[in-house]
CSV table of C-alpha atoms in Angstrom, one decimal:
chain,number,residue,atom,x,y,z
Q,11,UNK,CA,173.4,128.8,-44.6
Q,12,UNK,CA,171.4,131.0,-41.5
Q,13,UNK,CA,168.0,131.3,-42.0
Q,14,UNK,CA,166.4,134.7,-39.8
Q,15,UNK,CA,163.0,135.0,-39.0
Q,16,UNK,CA,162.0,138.3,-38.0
Q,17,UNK,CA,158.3,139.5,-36.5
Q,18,UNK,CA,157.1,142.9,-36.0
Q,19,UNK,CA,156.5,143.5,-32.3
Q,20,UNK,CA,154.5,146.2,-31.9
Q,21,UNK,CA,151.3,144.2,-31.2
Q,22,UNK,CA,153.1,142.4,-28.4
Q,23,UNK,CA,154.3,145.8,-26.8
Q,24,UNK,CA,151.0,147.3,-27.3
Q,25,UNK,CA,149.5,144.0,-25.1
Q,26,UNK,CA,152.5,144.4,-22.6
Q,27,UNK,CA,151.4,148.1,-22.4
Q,28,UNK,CA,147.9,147.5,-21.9
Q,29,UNK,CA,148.7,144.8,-19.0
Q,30,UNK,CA,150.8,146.9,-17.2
Q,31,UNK,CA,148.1,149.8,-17.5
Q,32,UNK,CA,145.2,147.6,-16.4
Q,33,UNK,CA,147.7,146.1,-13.6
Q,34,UNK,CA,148.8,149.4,-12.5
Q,35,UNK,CA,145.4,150.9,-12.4
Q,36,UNK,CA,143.7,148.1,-10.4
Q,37,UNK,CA,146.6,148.5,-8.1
Q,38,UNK,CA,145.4,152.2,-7.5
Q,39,UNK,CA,141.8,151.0,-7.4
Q,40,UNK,CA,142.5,149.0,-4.8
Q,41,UNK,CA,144.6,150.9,-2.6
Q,42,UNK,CA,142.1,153.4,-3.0
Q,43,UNK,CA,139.6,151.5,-2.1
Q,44,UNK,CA,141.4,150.7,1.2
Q,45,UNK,CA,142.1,154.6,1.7
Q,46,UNK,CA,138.4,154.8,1.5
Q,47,UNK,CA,136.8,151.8,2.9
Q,48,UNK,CA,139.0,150.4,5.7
Q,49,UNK,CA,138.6,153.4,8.0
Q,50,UNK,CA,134.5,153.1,7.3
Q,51,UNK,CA,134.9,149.9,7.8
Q,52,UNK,CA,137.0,150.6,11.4
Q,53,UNK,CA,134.8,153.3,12.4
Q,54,UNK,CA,131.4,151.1,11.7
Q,55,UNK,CA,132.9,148.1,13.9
Q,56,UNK,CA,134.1,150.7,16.4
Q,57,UNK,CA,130.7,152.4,16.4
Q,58,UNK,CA,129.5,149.7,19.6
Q,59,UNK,CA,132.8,150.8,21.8
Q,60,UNK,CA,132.3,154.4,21.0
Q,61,UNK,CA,128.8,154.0,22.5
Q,62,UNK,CA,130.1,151.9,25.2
Q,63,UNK,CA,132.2,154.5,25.7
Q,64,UNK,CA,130.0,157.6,25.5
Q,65,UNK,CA,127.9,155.9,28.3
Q,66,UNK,CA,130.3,155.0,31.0
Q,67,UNK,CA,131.3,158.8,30.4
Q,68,UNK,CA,127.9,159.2,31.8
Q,69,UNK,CA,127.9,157.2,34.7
Q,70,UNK,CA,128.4,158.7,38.3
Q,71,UNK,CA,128.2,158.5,42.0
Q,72,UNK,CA,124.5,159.0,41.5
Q,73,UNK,CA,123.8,156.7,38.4
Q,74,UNK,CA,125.3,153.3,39.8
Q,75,UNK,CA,122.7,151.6,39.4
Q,76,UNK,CA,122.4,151.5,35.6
Q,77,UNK,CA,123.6,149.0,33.2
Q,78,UNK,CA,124.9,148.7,30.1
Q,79,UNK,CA,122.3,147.2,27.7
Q,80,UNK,CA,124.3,143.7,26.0
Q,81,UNK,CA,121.7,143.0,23.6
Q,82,UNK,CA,122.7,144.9,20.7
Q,83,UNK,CA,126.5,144.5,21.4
Q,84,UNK,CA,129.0,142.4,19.2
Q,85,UNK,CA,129.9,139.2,20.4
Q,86,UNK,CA,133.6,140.1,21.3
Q,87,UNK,CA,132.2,143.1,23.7
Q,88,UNK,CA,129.8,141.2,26.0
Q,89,UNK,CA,132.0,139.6,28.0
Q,90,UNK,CA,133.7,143.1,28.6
Q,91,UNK,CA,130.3,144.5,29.1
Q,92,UNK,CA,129.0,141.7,31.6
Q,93,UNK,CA,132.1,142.4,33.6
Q,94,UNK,CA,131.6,146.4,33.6
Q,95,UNK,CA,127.7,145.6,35.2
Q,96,UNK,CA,129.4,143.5,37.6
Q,97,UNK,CA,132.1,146.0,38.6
Q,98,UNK,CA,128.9,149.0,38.8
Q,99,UNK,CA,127.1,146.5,41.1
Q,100,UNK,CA,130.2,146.0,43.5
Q,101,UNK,CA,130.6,150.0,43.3
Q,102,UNK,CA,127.3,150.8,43.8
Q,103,UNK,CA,126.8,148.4,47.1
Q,104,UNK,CA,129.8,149.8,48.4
Q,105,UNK,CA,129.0,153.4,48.1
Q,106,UNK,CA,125.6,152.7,49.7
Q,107,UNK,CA,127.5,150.6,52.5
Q,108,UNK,CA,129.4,153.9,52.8
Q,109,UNK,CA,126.4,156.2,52.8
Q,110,UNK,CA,125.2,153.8,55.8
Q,111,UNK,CA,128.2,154.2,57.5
Q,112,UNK,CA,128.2,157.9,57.8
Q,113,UNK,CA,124.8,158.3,58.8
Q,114,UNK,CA,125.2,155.3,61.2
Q,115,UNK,CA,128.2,157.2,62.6
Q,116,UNK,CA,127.0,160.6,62.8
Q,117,UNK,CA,123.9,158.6,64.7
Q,118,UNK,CA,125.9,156.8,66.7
Q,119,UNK,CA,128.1,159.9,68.0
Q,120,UNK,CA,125.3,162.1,67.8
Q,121,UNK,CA,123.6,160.9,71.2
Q,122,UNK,CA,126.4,160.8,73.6
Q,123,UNK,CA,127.1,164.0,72.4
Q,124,UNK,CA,123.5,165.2,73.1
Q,125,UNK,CA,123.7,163.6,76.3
Q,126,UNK,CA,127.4,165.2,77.1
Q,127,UNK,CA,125.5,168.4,76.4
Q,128,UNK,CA,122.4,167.9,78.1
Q,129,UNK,CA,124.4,167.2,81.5
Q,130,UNK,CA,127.2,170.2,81.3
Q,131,UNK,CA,123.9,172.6,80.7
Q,132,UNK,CA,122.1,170.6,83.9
Q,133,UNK,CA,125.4,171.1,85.9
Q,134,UNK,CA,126.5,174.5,85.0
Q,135,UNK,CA,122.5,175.5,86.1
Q,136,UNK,CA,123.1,174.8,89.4
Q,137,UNK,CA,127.0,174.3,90.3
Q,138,UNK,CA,126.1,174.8,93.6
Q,139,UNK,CA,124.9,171.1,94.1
Q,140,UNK,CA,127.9,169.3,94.4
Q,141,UNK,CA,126.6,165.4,94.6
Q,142,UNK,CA,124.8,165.9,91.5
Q,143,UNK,CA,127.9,167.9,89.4
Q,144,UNK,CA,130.0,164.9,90.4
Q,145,UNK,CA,127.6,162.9,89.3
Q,146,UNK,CA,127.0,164.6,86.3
Q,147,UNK,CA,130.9,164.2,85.8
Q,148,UNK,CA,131.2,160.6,86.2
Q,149,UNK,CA,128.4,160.2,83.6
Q,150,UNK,CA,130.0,162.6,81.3
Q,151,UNK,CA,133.5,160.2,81.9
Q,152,UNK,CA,131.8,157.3,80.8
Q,153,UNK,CA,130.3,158.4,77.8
Q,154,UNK,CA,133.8,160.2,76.5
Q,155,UNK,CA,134.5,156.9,77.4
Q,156,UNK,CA,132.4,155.1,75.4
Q,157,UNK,CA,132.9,157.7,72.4
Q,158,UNK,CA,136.8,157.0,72.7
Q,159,UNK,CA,136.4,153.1,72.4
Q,160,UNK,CA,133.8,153.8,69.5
Q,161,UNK,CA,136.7,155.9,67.8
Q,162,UNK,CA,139.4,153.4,68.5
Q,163,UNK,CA,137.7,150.8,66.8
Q,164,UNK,CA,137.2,153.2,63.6
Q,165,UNK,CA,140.7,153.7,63.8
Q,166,UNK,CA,141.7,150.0,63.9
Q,167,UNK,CA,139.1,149.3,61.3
Q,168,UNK,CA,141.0,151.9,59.1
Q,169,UNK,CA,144.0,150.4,59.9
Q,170,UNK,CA,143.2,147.3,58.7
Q,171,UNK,CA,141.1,148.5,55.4
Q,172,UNK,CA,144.7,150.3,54.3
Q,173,UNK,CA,146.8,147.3,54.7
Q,174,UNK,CA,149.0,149.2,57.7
Q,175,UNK,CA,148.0,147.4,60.8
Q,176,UNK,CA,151.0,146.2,62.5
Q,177,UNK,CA,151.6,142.2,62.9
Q,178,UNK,CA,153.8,140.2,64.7
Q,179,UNK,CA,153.4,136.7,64.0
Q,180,UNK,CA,154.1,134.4,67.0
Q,181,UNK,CA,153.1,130.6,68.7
Q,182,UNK,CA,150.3,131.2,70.3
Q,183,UNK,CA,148.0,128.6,72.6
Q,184,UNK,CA,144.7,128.5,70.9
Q,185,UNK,CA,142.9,126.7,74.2
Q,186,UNK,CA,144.9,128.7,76.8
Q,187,UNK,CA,143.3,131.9,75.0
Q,188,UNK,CA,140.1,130.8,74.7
Q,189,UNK,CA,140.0,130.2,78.4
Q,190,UNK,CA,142.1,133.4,79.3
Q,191,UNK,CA,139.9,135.3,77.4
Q,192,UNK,CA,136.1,134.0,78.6
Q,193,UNK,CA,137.1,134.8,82.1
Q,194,UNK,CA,136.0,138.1,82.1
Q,195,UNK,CA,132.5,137.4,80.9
Q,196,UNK,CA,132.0,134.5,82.8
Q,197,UNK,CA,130.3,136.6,85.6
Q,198,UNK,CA,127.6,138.4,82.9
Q,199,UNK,CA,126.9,134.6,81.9
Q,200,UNK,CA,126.6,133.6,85.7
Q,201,UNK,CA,124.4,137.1,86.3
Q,202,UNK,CA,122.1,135.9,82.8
Q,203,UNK,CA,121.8,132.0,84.1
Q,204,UNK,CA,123.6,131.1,80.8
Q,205,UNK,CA,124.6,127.4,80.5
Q,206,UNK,CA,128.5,127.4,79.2
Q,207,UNK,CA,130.0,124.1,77.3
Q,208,UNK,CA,133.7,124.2,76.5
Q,209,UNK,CA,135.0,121.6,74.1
Q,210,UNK,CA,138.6,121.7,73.6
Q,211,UNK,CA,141.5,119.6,72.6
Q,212,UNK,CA,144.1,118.9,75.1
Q,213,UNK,CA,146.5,121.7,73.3
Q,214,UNK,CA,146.2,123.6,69.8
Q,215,UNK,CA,149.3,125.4,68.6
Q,216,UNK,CA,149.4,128.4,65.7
Q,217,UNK,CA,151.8,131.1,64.5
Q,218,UNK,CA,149.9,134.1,64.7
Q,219,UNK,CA,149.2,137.7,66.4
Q,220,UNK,CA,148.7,136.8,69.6
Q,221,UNK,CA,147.4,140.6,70.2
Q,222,UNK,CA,145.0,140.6,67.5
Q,223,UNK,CA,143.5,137.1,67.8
Q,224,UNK,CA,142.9,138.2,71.7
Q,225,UNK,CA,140.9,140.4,70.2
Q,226,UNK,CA,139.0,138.6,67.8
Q,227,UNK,CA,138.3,136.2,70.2
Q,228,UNK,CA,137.3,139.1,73.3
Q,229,UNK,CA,134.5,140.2,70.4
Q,230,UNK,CA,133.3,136.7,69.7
Q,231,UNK,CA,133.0,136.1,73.4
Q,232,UNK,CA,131.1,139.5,73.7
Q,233,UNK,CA,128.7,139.0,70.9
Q,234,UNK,CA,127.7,135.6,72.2
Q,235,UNK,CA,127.3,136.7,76.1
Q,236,UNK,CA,125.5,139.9,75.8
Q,237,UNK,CA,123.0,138.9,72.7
Q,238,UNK,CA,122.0,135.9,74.2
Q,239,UNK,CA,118.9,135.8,75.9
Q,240,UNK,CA,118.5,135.2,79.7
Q,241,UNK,CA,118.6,131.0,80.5
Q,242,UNK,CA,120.2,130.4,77.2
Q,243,UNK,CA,123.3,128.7,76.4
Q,244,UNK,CA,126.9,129.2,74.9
Q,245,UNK,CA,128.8,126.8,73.6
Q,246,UNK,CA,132.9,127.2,72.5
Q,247,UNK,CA,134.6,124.3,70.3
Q,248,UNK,CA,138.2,123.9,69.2
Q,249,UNK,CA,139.0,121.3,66.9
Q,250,UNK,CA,142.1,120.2,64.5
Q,251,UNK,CA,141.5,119.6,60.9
Q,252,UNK,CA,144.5,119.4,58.6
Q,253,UNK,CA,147.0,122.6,59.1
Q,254,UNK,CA,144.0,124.5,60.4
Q,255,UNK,CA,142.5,125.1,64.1
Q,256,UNK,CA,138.3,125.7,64.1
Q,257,UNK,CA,137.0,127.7,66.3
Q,258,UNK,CA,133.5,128.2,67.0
Q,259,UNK,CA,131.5,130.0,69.1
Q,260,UNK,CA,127.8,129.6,69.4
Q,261,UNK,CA,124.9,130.9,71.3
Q,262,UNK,CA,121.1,131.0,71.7
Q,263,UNK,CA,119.2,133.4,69.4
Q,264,UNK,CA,115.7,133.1,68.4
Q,265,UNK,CA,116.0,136.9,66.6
Q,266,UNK,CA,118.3,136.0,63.8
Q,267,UNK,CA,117.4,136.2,59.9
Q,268,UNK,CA,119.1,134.7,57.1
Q,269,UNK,CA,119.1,138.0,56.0
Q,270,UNK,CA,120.6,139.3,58.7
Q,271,UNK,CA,123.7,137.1,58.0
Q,272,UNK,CA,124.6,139.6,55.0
Q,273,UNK,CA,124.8,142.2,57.6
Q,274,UNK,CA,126.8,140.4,60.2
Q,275,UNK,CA,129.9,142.0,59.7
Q,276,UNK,CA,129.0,145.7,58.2
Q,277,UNK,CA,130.0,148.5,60.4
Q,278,UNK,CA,127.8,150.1,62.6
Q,279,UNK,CA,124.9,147.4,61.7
Q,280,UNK,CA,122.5,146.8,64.0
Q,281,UNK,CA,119.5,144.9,63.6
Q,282,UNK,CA,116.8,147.1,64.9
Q,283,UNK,CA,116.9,150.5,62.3
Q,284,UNK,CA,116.3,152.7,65.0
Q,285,UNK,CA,119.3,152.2,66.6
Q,286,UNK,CA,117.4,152.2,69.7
Q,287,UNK,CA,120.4,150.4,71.6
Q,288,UNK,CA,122.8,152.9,73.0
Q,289,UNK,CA,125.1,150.3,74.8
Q,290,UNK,CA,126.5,148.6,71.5
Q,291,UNK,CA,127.8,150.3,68.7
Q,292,UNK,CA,127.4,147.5,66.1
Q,293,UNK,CA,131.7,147.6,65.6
Q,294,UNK,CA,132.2,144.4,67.3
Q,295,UNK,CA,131.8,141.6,64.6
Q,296,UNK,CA,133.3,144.2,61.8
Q,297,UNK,CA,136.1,144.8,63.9
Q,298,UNK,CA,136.7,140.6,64.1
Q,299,UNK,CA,136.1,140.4,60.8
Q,300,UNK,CA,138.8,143.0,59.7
Q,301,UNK,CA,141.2,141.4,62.2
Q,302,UNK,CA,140.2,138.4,60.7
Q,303,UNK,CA,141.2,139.6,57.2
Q,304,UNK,CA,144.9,140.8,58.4
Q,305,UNK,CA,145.6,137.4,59.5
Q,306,UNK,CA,144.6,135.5,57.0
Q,307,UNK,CA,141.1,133.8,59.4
Q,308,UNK,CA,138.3,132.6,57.3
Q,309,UNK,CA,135.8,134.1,59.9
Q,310,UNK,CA,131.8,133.4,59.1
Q,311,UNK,CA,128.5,133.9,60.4
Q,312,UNK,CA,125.2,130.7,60.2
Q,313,UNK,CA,122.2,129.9,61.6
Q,314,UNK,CA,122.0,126.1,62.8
Q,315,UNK,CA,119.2,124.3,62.0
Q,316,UNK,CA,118.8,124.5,66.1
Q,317,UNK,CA,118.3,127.8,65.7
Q,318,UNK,CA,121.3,129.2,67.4
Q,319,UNK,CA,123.5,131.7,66.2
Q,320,UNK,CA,127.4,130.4,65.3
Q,321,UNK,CA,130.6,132.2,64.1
Q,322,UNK,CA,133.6,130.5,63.1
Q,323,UNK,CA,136.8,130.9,62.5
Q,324,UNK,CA,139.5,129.0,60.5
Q,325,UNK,CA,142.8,129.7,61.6
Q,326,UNK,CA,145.9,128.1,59.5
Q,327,UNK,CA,148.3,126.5,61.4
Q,328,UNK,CA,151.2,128.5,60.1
Q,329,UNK,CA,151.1,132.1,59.6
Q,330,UNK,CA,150.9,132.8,55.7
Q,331,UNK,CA,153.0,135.5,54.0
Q,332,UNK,CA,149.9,137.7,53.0
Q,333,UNK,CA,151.3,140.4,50.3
């Protein structure tokens, strides 16, 4: 015997209908809602970087020294934000290094060139006078002279701020340069009564530019002989430490600022802003410093607590492979 039990089911399909109405119509509530919302809510946390942005689309060669304001910036932007002011301050000190530069060069070339024209006007007056148009034409000699060393050493400074200055790492004698290159100011020392000390290692052997570390050295030299003061005294150490050879040069100066430390190594600085000195041209430490740079030399400038002036440099050992 089978027994059947039978129910009506239309008030279970009417619930299943009802669920899957109410299911599918939150489902388009919701992705309505994110149609509608989730771009608001995009564009509201994007507000902040389209500001950001709508600023530094602001910011020129003649607004470098504003900043951007962190205070009412998210979290997550701040660090972005500190490193932007950062990167405006390193622009802006370099474009008004530059604006120094040119007007320190057009100063700079601006009185030999006054002078070249003040003696072909003197000399074209009265041609007759031979002594004086020869000497009017040596003079003029040594200042295109002086104008063609003060462009050389632009040059070489360019050379070196682009990365295309030629090296030729080789061994080079450390002492025997020192001493091959003082010689030549030993008689401006002997003509100033300047005291010399030399304290140097029985040999000190790198792999370097021979060349260029002449010249690094010839500038140190020149700095210390001519900018010391009469009855002073230089002094030139070489030491070993490690897989590096110091060398330092130092030299009486009672003028010197810490201030003027920053300076050191700027082109064309000098420290009197009238550029009242027409025999240097400032280039000498910048030019040692860029060299410095291309051969991997940690070159700086201190005051001792003596007073005197001292720059050193440490050069590795072994020539690095600089990319």
């Amino acid at each position: 015997m089978q027994v059947v039990l039978a129910r009506d089911r239309i008030e279970i399909s009417n619930m299943l209908r009802l669920l899957f109405l109410g299911t599918a119509s939150l489902i388009i509530i919701i992705i309505i809602g994110i149609i509608t919302m989730v771009p608001r809510v995009v564009m509201s946390g994007l507000f902040p970087l389209r500001l950001l942005a709508d600023y530094t689309a602001t910011i020129d060669s003649k607004s470098l020294g504003s900043r951007y304001n962190t205070g009412h910036l998210p979290d997550e932007l701040r660090p972005i934000v500190r490193r932007l002011n950062e990167l405006l301050e390193r622009l802006e000190h370099a474009f008004a290094r530059e604006k120094r530069l040119t007007a320190d060069m057009a100063h700079e070339l601006k009185t030999p060139i006054a002078e070249l024209r003040s003696l072909t006007e003197v000399a074209l007056k009265w041609p007759d006078d031979a002594g004086f148009v020869n000497s009017a034409l040596t003079d003029a000699c040594e200042i295109s002279k002086q104008m063609d060393r003060t462009v050389s050493v632009l040059l070489a400074l360019g050379r070196c701020e682009s990365g295309i200055q030629n090296i030729s790492p080789a061994p080079a004698g450390v002492k025997g340069m020192m001493l091959e290159f003082w010689e030549p100011w030993q008689r401006m020392a002997d003509e100033k009564h300047i005291s010399i000390k030399f304290d140097l290692p029985e040999s000190a052997e790198v792999i370097t530019d021979r060349v260029i570390l002449s010249s690094i050295l010839t500038n140190l030299f020149s700095n210390a002989v001519e900018y010391c003061p009469d009855g002073g005294h230089v002094e030139c150490c070489l030491k070993l430490h490690s897989t590096d050879v110091i060398v330092s040069v130092k030299n009486s100066n009672k003028s010197l600022t810490e201030d003027d430390l920053n300076h050191m190594f700027e082109y064309l600085w000098q420290k009197d802003p009238a550029r009242s000195d027409s025999i240097h041209s400032g280039l000498g430490l910048s030019l040692a410093d860029a060299f410095a740079r291309c051969l991997a030399i940690d070159i700086k400038a201190e005051l001792l607590q003596s007073g005197d002036f001292c720059i050193t440099l440490i050069i590795p050992s072994v020539f690095p492979e600089i990319k």
